[in-house]
Tab-separated table of C-alpha atoms and ligand atoms in Angstrom:
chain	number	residue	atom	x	y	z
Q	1	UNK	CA	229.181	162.838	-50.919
Q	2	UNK	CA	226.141	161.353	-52.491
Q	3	UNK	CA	222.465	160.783	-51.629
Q	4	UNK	CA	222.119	157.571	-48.817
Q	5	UNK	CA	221.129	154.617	-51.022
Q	6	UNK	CA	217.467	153.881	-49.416
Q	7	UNK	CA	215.944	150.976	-49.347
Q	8	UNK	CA	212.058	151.027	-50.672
Q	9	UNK	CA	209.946	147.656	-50.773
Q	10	UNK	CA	207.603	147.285	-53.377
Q	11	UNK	CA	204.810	146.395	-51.082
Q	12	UNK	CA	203.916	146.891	-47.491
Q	13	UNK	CA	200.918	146.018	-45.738
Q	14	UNK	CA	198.945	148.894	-43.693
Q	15	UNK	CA	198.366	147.591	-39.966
Q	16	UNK	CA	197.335	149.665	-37.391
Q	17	UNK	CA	197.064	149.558	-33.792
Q	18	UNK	CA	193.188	148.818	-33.976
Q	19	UNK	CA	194.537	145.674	-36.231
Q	20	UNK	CA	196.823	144.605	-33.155
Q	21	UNK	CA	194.134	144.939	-31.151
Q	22	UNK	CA	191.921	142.543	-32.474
Q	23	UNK	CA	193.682	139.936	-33.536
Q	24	UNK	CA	195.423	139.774	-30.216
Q	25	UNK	CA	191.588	139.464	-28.762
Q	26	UNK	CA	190.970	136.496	-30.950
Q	27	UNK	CA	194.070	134.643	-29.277
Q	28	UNK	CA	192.957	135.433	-25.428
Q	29	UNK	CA	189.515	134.138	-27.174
Q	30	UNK	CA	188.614	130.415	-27.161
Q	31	UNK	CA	188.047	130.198	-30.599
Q	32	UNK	CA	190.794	130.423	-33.098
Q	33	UNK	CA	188.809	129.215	-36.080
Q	34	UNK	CA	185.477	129.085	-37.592
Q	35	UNK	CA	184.105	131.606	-34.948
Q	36	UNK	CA	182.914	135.070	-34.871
Q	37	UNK	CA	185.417	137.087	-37.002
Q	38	UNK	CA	184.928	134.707	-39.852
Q	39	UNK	CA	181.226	135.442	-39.777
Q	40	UNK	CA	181.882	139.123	-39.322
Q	41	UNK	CA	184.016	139.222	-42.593
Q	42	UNK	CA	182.164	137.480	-44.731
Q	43	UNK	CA	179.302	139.438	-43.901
Q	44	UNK	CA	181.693	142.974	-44.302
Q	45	UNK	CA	182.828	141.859	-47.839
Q	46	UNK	CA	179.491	140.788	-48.867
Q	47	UNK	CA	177.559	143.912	-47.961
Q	48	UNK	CA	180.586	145.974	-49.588
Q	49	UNK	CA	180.438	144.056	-52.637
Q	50	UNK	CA	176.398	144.243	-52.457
Q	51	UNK	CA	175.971	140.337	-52.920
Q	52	UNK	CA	174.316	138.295	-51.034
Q	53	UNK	CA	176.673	135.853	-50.030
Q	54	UNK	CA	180.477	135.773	-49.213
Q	55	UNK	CA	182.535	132.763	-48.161
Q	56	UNK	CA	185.529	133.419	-46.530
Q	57	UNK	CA	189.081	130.765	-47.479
Q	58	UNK	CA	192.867	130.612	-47.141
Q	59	UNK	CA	193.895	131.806	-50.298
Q	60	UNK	CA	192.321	133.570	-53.406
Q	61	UNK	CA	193.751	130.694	-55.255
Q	62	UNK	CA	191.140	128.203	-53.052
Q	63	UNK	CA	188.918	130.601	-54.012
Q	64	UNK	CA	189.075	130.700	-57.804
Q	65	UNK	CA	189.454	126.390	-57.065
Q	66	UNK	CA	185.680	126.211	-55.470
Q	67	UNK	CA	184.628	128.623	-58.267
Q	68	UNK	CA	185.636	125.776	-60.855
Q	69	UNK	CA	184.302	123.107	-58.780
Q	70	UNK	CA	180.847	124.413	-57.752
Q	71	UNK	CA	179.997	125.623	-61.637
Q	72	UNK	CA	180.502	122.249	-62.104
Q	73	UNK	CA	183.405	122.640	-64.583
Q	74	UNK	CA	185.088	119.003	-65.727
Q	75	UNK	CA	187.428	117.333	-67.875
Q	76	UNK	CA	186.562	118.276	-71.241
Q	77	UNK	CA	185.131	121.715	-70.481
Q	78	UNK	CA	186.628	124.627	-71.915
Q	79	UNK	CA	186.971	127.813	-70.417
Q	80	UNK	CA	188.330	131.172	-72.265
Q	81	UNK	CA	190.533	133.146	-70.218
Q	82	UNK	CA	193.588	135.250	-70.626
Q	83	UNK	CA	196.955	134.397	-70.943
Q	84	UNK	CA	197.819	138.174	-69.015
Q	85	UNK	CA	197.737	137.178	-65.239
Q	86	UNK	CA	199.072	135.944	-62.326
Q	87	UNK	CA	199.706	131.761	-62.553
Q	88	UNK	CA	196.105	130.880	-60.227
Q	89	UNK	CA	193.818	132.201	-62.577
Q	90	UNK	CA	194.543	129.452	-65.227
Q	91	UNK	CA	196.174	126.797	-62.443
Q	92	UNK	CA	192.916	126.638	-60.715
Q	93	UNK	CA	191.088	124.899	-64.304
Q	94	UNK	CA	194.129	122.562	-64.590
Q	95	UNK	CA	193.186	121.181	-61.281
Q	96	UNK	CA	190.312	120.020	-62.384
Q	97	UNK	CA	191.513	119.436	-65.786
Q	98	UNK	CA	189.517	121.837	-67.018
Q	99	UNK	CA	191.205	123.336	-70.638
Q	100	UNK	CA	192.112	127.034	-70.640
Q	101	UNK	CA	191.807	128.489	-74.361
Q	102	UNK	CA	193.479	131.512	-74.205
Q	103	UNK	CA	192.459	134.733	-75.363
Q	104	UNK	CA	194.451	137.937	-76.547
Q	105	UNK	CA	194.116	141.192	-74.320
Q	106	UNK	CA	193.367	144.826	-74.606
Q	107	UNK	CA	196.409	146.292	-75.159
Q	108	UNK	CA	195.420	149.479	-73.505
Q	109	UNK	CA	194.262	148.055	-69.916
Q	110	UNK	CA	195.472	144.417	-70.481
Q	111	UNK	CA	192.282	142.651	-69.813
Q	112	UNK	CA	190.517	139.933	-72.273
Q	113	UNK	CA	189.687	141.982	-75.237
Q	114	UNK	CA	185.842	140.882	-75.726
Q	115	UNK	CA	185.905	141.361	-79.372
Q	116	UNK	CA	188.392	138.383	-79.124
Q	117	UNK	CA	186.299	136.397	-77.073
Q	118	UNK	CA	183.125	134.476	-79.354
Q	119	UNK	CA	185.825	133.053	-82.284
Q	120	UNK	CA	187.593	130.779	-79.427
Q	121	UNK	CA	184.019	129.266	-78.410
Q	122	UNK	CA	183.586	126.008	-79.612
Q	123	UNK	CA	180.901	123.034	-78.579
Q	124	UNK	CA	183.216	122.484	-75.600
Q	125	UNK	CA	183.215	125.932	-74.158
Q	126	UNK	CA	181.569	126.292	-70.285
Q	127	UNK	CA	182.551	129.820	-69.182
Q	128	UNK	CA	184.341	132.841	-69.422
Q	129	UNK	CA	187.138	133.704	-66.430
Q	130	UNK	CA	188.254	137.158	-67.117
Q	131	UNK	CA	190.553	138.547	-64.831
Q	132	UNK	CA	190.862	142.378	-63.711
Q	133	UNK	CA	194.052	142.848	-64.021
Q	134	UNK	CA	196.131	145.192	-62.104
Q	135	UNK	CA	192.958	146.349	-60.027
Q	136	UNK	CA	191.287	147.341	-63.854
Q	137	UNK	CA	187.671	146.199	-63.981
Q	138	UNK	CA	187.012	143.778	-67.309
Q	139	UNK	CA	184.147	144.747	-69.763
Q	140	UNK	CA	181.624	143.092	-67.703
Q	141	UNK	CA	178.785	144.470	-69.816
Q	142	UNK	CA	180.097	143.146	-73.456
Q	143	UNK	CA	181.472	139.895	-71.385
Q	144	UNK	CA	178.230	139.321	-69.879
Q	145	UNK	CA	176.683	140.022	-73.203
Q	146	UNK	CA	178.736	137.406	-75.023
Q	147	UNK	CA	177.997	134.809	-72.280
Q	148	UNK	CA	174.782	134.885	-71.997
Q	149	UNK	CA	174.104	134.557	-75.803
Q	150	UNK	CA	176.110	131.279	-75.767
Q	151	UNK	CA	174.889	130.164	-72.516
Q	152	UNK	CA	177.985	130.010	-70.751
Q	153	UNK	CA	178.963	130.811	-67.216
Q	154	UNK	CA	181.555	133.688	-65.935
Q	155	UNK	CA	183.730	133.480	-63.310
Q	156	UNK	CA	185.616	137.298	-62.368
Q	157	UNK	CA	189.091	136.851	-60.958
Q	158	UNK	CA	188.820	140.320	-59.022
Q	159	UNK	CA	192.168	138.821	-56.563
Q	160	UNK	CA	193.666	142.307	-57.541
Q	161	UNK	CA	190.463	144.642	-57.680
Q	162	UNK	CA	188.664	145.121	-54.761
Q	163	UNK	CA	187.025	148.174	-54.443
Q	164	UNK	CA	187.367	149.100	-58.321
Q	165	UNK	CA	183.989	150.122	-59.761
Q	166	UNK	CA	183.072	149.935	-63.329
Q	167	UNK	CA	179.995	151.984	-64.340
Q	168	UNK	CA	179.425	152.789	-60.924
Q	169	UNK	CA	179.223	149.420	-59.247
Q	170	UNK	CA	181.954	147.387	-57.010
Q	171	UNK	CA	183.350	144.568	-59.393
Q	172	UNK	CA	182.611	141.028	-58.439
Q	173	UNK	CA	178.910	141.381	-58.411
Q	174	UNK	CA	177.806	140.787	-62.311
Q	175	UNK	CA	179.513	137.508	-62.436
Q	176	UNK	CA	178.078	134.494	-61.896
Q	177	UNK	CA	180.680	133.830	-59.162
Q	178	UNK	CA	183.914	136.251	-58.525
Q	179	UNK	CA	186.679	135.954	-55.942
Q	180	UNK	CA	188.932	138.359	-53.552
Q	181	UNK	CA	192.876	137.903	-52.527
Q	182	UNK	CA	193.999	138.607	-49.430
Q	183	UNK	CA	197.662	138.084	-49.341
Q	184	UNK	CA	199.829	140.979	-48.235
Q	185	UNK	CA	200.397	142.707	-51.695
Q	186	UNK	CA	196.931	142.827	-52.188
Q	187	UNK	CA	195.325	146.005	-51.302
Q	188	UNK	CA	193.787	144.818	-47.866
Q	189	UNK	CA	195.695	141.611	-46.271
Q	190	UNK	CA	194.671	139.003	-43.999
Q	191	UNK	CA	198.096	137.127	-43.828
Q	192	UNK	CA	196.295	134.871	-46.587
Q	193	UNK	CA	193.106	134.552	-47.755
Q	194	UNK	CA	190.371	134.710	-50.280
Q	195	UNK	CA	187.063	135.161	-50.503
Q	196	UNK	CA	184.530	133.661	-53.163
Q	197	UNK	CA	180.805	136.348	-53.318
Q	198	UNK	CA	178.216	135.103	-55.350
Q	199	UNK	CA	174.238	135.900	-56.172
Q	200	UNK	CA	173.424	132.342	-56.161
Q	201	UNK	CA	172.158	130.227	-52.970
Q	202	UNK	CA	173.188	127.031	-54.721
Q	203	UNK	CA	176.544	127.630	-55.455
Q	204	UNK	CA	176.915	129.596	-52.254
Q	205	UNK	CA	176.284	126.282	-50.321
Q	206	UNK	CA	178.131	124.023	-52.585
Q	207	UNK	CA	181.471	126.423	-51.670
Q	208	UNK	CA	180.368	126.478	-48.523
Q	209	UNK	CA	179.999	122.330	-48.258
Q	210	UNK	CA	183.735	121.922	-49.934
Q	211	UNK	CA	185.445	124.465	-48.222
Q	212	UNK	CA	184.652	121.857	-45.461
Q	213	UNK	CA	186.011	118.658	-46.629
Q	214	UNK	CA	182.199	118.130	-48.786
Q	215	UNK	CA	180.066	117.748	-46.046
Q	216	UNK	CA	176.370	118.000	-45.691
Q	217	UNK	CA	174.729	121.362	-44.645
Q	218	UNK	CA	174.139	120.573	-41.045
Q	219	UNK	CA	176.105	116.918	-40.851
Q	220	UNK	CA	178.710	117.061	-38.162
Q	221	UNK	CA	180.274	113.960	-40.003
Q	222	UNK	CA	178.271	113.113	-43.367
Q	223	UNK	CA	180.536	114.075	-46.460
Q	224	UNK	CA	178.448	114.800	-50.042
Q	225	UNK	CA	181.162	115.361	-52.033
Q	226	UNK	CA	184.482	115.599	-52.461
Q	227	UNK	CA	185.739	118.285	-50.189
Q	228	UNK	CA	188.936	120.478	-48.893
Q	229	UNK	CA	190.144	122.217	-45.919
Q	230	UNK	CA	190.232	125.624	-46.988
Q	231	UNK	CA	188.989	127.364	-43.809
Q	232	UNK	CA	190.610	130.737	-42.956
Q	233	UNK	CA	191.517	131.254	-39.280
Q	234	UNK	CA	189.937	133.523	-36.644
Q	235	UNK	CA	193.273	135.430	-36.662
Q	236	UNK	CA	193.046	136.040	-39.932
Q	237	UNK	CA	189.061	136.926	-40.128
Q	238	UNK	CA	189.817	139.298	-37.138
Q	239	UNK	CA	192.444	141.090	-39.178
Q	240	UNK	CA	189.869	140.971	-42.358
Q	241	UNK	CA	187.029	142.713	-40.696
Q	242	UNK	CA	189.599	145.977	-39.532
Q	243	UNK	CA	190.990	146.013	-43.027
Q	244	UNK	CA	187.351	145.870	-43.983
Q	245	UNK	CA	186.372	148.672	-41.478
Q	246	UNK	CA	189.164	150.838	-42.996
Q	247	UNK	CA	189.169	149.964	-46.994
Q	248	UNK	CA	187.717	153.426	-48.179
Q	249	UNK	CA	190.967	155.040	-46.067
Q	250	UNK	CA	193.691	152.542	-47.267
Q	251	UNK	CA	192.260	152.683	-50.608
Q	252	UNK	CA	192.409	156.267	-50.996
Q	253	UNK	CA	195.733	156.483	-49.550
Q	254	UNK	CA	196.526	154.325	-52.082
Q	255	UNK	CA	195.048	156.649	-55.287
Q	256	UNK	CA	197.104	159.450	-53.318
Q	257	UNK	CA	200.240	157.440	-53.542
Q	258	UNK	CA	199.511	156.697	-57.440
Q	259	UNK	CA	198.224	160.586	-58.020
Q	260	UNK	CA	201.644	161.375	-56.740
Q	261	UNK	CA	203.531	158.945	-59.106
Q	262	UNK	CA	201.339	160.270	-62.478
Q	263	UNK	CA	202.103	163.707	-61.512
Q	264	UNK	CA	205.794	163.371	-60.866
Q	265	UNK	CA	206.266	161.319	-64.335
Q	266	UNK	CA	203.762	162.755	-66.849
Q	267	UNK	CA	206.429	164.423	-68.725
Q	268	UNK	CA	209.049	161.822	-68.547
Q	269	UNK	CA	210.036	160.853	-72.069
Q	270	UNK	CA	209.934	157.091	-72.743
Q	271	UNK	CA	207.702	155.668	-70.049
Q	272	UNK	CA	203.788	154.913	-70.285
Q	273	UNK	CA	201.186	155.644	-67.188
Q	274	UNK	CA	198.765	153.471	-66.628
Q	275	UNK	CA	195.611	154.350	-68.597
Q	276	UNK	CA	192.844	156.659	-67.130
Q	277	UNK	CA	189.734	155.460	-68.619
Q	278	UNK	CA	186.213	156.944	-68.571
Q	279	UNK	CA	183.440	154.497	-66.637
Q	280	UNK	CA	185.625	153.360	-64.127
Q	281	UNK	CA	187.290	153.821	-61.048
Q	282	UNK	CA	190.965	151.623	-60.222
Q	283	UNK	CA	191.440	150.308	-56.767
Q	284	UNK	CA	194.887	150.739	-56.840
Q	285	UNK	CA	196.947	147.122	-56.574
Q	286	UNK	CA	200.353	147.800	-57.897
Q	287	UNK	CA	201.738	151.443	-59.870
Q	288	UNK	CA	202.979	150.453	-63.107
Q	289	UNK	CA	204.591	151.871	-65.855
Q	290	UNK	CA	205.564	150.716	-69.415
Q	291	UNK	CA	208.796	151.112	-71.214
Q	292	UNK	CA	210.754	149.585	-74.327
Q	293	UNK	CA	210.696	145.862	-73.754
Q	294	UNK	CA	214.742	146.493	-74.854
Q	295	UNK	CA	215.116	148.139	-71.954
Q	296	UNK	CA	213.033	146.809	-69.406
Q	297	UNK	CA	215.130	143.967	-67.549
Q	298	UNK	CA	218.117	146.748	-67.365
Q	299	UNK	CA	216.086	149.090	-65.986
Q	300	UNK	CA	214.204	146.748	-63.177
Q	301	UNK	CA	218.419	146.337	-62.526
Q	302	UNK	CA	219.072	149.387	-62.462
Q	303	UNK	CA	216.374	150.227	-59.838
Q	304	UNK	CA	217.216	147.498	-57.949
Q	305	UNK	CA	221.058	148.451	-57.958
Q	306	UNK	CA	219.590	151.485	-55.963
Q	307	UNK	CA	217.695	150.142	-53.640
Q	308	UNK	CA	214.291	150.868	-55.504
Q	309	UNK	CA	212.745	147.063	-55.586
Q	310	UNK	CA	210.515	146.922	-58.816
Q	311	UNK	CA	209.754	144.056	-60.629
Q	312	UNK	CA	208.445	142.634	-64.065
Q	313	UNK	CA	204.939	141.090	-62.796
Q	314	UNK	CA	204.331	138.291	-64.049
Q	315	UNK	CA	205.310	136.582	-67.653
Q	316	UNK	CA	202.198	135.578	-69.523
Q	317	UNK	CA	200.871	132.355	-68.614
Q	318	UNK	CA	200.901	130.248	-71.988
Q	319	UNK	CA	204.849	131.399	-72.193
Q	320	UNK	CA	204.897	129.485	-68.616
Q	321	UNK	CA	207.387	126.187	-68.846
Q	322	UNK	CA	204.194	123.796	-67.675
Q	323	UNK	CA	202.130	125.652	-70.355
Q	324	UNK	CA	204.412	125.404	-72.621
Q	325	UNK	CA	205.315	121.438	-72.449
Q	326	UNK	CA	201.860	120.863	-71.492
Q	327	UNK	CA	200.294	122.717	-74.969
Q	328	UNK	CA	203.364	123.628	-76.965
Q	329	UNK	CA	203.041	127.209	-76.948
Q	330	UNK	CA	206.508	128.744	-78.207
Q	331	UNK	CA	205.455	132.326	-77.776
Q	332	UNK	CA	203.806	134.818	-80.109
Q	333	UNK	CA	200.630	133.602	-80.289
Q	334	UNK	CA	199.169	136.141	-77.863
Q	335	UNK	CA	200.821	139.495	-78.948
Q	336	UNK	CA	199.104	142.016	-76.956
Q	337	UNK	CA	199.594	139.861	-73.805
Q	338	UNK	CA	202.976	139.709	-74.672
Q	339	UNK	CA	203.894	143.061	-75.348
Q	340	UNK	CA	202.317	144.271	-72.342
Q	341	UNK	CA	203.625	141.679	-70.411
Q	342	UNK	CA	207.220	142.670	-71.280
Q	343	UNK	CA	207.090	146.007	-70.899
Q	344	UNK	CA	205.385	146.406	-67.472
Q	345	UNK	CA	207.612	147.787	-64.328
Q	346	UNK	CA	205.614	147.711	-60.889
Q	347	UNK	CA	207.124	150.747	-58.903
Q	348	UNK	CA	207.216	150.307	-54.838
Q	349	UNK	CA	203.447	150.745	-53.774
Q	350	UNK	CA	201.989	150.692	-50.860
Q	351	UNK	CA	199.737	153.129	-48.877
Q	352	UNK	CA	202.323	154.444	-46.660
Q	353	UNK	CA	204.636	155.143	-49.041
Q	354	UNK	CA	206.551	158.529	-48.425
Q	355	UNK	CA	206.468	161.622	-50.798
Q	356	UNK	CA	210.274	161.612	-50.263
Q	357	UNK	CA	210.547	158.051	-51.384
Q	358	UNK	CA	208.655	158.868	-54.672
Q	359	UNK	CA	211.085	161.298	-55.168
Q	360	UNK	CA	213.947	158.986	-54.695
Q	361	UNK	CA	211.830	156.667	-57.376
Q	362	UNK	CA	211.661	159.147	-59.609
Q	363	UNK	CA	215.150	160.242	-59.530
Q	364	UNK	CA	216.354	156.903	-60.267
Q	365	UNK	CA	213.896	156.142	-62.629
Q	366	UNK	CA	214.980	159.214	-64.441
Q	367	UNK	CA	218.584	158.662	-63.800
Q	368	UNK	CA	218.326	155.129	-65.658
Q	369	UNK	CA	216.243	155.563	-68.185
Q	370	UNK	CA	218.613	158.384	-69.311
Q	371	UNK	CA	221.798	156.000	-68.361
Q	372	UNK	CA	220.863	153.072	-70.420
Q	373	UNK	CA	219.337	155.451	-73.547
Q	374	UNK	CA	222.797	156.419	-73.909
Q	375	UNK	CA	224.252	153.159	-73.820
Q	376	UNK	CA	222.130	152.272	-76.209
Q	377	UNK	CA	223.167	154.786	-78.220
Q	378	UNK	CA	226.358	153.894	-78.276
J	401	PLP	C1	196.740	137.279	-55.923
J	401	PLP	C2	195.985	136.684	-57.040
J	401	PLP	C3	195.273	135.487	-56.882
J	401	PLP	C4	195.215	134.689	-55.592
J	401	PLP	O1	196.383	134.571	-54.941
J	401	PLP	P1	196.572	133.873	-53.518
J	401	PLP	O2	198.011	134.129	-53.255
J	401	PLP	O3	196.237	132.440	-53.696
J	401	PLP	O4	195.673	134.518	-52.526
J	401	PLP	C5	194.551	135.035	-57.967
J	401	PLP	N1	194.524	135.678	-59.130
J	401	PLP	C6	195.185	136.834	-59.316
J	401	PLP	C7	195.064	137.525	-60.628
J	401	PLP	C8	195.960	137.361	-58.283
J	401	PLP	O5	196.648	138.485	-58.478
């Protein structure tokens, strides 16, 4: 007898036919890159965001790269960020040998805790990057506060957060520059991509001039600076602009899918939901839930045993190998970070995920948090 072991990802992507579609247009097209589509989706994410400019590139990690670059950010500079995140949101200041000072979290929604923030500022110290982790919006009011009394610039890793509001507004506007992920775990997907949206022309045009390899506004060959090839292709763009057309569906489907989850596991003993917090709204990037770091690794096995994938998400960044040859962190010296670090479990979550998959979640979840309480019992 037995249930059927299934077999749930933890992400998916949401493409429909009117995806197909298009990007099968863009190859009978002559253009394949730096046409239409990329115009159309730049234009899309910059009119959602309600910014006047948006530049479209291959990755959200080029993205957070031109950020550094165009704020001008050198060896020397120091930029406070948090140690809570996925690996680009520091790796993108070490290429420019920029020095991350790292800054303990929130504990509650495991963003940079801005009461934190104005001890790690020294004469050294350019900007702030926060980070909105798991699709939470930062403080931007008390970040932007501290900033702008010590004159430095913010840069909003929003790679996991489009679409969250905080006070009303779509992140990725108050910062000085902020940047969008598009891989496919992200909540839309354009294969990859990124996208950097910012309120100023200047650095709008320096982005604009290194995304292609530095050149001169309207010089076919003339190079200004030192430049990249991050251009995003037309298949890609094409894909962007339908995701774009259809965010406010996939994202609800999304809060539907996570409603489901916090409804089904409210009374389970031993597990934390992810916070609800007044202000804001969550565009949903992964469902996560926190348990005894004792238990945690055993559990994600467990799961996976069943054919439920979950997984950790991410180790904080200073306990990193690199990070920790590089500045000889040994651990401990972010707690918060840590603890929420290492007791984090993303569930499968995607849009399309079934009611009677969540069910087969939630039985295992159920099953194993029970199974390994009583080993540990004994
Ligand atoms: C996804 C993500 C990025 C960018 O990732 P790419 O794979 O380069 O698009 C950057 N920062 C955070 C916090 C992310 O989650």
């Amino acid at each position: 007898m037995g249930e059927i072991k299934k077999n749930i990802p933890l992400s998916s992507q949401d493409i429909t036919d009117l995806e197909i579609e298009r990007v099968v247009n863009v190859l009978k097209s002559p253009i394949l890159s730096r046409g239409p589509e990329l115009k159309e989706f730049e234009e899309r994410v910059a009119s959602y965001i309600d910014v006047p400019y948006a530049i479209a590139v291959n990755s959200g990690t080029s993205a957070l790269h031109l950020a550094v670059k165009a704020l001008g950010l050198k060896e020397g500079d120091e930029v406070i960020t948090t140690p809570l995140s996925f690996i680009a949101s520091t790796s993108c200041l070490m290429m420019e040998r920029v020095t991350p000072v790292f800054s303990d979290v929130d504990l509650e929604t495991g963003n940079l805790d801005p009461a934190q923030i104005e001890e790690k500022i020294t004469s050294k110290t350019k900007a702030i990057l926060v980070v909105d982790y798991f699709g939470y919006p930062c403080d931007m009011d008390k970040i932007m506060e501290i900033a702008k009394k010590h004159n430095l610039y913010v840069i909003e890793d929003s790679c996991e957060a489009i679409g969250t509001e905080y006070k009303g507004e779509r992140v990725g506007k108050k910062a000085d520059i902020a940047t969008f992920a598009f891989f496919p775990n992200k909540q839309i997907t354009t294969g990859e991509g990124g996208m950097i949206v910012t309120s100023n022309k200047k650095i709008a045009k320096l982005c604009r001039s290194m995304r292609h390899h530095g050149s001169a506004d309207n010089g076919w060959a003339i190079n200004e600076r030192i430049g990249y090839n991050y251009w995003i292709n037309e298949l890609s763009c094409a894909l962007g602009c339908v995701q774009m057309q259809r965010i406010d569906e996939i994202l609800k489907k999304r809060e539907k899918v996570a409603n489901t989850y916090i409804d089904k596991l409210k009374d389970m003993p031993g597990i934390r939901l992810p916070p609800k917090l007044p202000d804001m709204k969550v565009s949903w990037y992964i469902f996560f839930i926190q348990v005894d770091q004792k238990i945690r690794d055993d559990l994600i096995k467990y799961l996976q045993e069943r054919g439920v994938s979950s997984r950790e998400y991410f180790p904080c960044i200073h306990t990193q190998p690199f990070y920790k040859e590089k500045f000889g962190f040994t651990g401990g010296e972010f707690p918060n970070a840590e603890k929420f670090s290492k007791e984090t479990i993303a569930l499968p979550f995607y849009s399309n995920l079934k009611e009677e998959d969540i069910n087969y979640v939630v039985k295992n979840l159920k099953e194993g948090l029970n199974y390994l309480k009583e080993k540990g019992n004994n």
